Coordinates of C-alpha atoms in Angstrom, one line a residue:
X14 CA -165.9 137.6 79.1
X15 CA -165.0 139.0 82.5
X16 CA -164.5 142.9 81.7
X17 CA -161.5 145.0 82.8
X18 CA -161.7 147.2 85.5
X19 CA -160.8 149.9 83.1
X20 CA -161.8 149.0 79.9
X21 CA -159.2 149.0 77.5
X22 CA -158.9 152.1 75.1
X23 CA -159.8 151.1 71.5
X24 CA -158.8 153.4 67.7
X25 CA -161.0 153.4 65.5
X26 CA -160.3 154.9 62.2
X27 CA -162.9 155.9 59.7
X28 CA -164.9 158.7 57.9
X29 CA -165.5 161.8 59.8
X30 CA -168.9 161.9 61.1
X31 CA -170.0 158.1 60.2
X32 CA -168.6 156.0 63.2
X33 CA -171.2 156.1 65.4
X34 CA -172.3 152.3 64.8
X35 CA -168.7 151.5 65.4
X36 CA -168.2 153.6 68.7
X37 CA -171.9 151.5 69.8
X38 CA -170.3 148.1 69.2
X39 CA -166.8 148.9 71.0
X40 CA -168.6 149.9 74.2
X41 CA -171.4 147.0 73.6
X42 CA -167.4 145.0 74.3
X43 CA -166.7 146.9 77.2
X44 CA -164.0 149.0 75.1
X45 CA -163.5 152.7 75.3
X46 CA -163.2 154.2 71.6
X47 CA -160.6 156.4 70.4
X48 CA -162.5 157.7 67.2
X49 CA -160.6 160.0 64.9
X50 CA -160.3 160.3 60.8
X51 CA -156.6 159.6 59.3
X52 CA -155.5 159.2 63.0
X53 CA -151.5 158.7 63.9
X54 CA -151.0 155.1 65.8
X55 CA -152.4 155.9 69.3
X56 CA -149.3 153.5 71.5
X57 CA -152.4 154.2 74.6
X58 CA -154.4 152.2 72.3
X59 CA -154.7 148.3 72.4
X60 CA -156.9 147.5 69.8
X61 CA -157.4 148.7 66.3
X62 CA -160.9 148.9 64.3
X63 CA -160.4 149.8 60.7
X64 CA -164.4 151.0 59.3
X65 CA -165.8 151.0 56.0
X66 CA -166.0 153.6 53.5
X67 CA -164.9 154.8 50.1
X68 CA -162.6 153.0 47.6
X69 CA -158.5 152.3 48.3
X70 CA -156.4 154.2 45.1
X71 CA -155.2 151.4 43.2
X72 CA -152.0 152.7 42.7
X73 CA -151.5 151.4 46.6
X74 CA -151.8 147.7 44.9
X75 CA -149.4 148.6 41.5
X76 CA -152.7 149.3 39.4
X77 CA -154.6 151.6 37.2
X78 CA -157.8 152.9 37.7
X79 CA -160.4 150.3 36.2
X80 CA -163.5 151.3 38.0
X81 CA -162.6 152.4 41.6
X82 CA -164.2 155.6 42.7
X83 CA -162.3 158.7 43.4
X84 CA -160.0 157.9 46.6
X85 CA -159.4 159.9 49.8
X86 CA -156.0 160.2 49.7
X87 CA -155.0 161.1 53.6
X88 CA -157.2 158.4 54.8
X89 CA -155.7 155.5 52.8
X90 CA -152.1 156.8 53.5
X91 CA -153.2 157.3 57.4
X92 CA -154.5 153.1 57.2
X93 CA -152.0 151.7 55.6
X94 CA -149.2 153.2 58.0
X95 CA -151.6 152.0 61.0
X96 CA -151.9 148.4 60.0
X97 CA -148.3 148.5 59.9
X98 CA -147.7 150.1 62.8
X99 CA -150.0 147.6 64.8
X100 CA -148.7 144.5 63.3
X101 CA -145.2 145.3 64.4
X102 CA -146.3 146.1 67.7
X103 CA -148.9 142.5 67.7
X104 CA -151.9 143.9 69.0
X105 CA -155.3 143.2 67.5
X106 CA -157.0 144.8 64.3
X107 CA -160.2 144.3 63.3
X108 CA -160.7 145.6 59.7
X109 CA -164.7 146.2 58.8
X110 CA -165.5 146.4 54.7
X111 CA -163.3 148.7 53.4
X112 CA -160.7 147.9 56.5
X113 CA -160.4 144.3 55.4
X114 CA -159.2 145.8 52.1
X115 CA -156.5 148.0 53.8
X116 CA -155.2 145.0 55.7
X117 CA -155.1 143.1 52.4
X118 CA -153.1 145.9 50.7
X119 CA -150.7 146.7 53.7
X120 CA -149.5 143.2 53.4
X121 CA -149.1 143.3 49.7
X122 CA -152.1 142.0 48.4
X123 CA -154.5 142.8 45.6
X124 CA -158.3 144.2 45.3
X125 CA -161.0 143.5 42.3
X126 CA -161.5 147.1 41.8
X127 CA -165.2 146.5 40.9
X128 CA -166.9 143.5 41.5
X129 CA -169.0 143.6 38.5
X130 CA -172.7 143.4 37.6
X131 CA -173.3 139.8 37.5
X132 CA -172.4 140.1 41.8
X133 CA -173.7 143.6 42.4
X134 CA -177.3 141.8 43.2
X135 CA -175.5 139.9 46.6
X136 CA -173.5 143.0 47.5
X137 CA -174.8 146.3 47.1
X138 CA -177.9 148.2 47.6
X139 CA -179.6 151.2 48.8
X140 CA -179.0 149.5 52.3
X141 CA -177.6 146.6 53.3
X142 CA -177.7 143.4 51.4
X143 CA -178.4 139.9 53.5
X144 CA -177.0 137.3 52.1
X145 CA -175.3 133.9 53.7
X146 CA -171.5 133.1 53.8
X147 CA -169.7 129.9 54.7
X148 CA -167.0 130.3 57.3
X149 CA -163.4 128.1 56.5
X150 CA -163.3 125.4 59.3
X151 CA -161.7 125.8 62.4
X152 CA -161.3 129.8 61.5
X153 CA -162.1 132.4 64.5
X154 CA -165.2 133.4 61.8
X155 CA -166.5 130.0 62.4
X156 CA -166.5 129.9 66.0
X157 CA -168.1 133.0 66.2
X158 CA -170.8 132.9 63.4
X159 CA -170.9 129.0 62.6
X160 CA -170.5 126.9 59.6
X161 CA -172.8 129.1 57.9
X162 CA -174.6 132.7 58.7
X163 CA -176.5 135.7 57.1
X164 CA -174.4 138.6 57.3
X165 CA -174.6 142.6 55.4
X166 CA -172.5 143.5 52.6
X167 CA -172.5 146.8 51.1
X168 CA -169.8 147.1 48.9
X169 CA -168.5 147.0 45.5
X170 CA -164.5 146.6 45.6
X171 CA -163.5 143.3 46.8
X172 CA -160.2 141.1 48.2
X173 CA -158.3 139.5 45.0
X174 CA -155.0 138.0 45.5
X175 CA -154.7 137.6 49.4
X176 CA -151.9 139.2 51.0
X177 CA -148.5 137.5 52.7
X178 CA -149.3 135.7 56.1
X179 CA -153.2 136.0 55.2
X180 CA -155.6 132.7 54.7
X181 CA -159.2 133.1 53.3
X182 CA -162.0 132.8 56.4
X183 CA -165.4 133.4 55.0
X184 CA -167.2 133.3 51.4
X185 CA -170.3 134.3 49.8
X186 CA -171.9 131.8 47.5
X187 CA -170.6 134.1 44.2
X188 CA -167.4 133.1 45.9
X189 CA -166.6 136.5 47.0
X190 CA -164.2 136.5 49.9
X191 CA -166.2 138.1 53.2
X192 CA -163.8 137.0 55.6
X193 CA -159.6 136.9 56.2
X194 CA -157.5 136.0 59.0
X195 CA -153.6 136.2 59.9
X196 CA -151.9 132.8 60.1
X197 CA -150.5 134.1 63.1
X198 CA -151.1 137.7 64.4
X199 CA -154.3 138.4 66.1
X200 CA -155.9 140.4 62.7
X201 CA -159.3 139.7 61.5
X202 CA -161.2 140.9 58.0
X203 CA -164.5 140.9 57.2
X204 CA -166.3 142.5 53.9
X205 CA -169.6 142.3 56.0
X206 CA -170.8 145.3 58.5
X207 CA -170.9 143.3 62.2
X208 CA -171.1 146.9 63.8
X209 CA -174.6 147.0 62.6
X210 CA -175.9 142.7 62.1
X211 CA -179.5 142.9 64.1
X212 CA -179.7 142.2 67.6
X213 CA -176.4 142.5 68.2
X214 CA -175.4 139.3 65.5
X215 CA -172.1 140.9 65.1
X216 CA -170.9 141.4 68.6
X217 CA -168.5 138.6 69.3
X218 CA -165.9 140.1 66.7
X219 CA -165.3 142.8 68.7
X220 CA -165.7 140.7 72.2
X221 CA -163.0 139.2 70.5
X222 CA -161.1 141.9 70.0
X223 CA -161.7 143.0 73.5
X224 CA -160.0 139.4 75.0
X225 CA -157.3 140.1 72.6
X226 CA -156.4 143.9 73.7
X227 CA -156.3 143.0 77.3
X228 CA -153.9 139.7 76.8
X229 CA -150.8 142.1 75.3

């Protein structure tokens, strides 16, 4: 990718004080972050990069509490109105983890608020878990990663019932969905960490989110 002369300002919303892996990989792409936590839509911006962290409140996706932990209120609220935002104005969101989740739920769709013992093994641990996925074919997950790839999961919360204009991009062999794509905005999901994949593994998401920010 030939790189802007200036690069093109990039938000990034996530928790206070644990973005630093994010900020790395949106100036690896040739990006200059806009970090902040529970930010207003920044218009300067043209690219969004949702991080990972703590658990959505179910009530955002017409549920009870059945084994989410305790949410941060402000930051989902904050999200949800920024996924919004940015789809109405078409430019390019990249939602890491938990942000994957808050696209899902912003368009109406559902979470498993606990994925459950019997898949905890592939996707949590004291550190990140490896484990492979199979990208859906033609998807922008398997351009980037290939029919198959080892990625890092680290969560417990998962994507249910997909929400409206989103199609299913990448699975784990438990059948956990790791990756989700708009059928027609430029909006990409994934439940793994690409911010962080050794030797840079993870980099092309946000080149891609680069070449997307400097087409609007």
């Amino acid at each position: 990718m030939r790189r802007p002369a200036v690069p093109p300002a990039i938000q990034i919303s996530g928790p206070e004080g644990r973005m630093d892996h994010y900020i790395r990989a949106v100036e690896r792409a040739g990006g200059a972050p806009v970090p902040g936590y529970a930010p207003e839509p920044d218009s300067h911006c043209l690219g969004l990069v949702l991080c990972g962290g703590g658990d959505l409140d179910p009530a955002w996706f017409g549920q009870e509490d059945r084994g989410s932990h305790p949410p941060d209120s402000r930051r989902d609220a904050a999200e949800l109105a920024l996924v919004r935002t940015w789809l109405s104005w078409g430019r390019p969101i990249l939602g890491i983890c938990r942000g994957m989740q808050v696209i899902n739920v912003a368009l109406g769709g559902t979470l498993f608020q606990d994925l459950g013992a019997e898949r905890a093994a592939l996707h949590q641990g004291e550190e990140d878990v490896f484990h492979p996925v199979r990208t859906a074919p033609g998807s922008l997950l398997e351009g980037l990663f290939g029919e198959n790839a080892l990625v890092n999961s680290a969560h417990h919360q998962g994507v249910d019932r997909l929400g409206e204009g989103l199609v299913p991009a990448a699975w784990a062999p438990d059948g956990t969905l790791e990756g989700l794509e708009h059928r027609s905005l430029p909006v990409v999901g994934v439940q793994f960490h690409p911010e962080r994949l050794p030797n840079g593994g993870g980099d092309g998401l946000f080149r891609w989110l680069m070449e997307r920010a400097v087409q609007r």
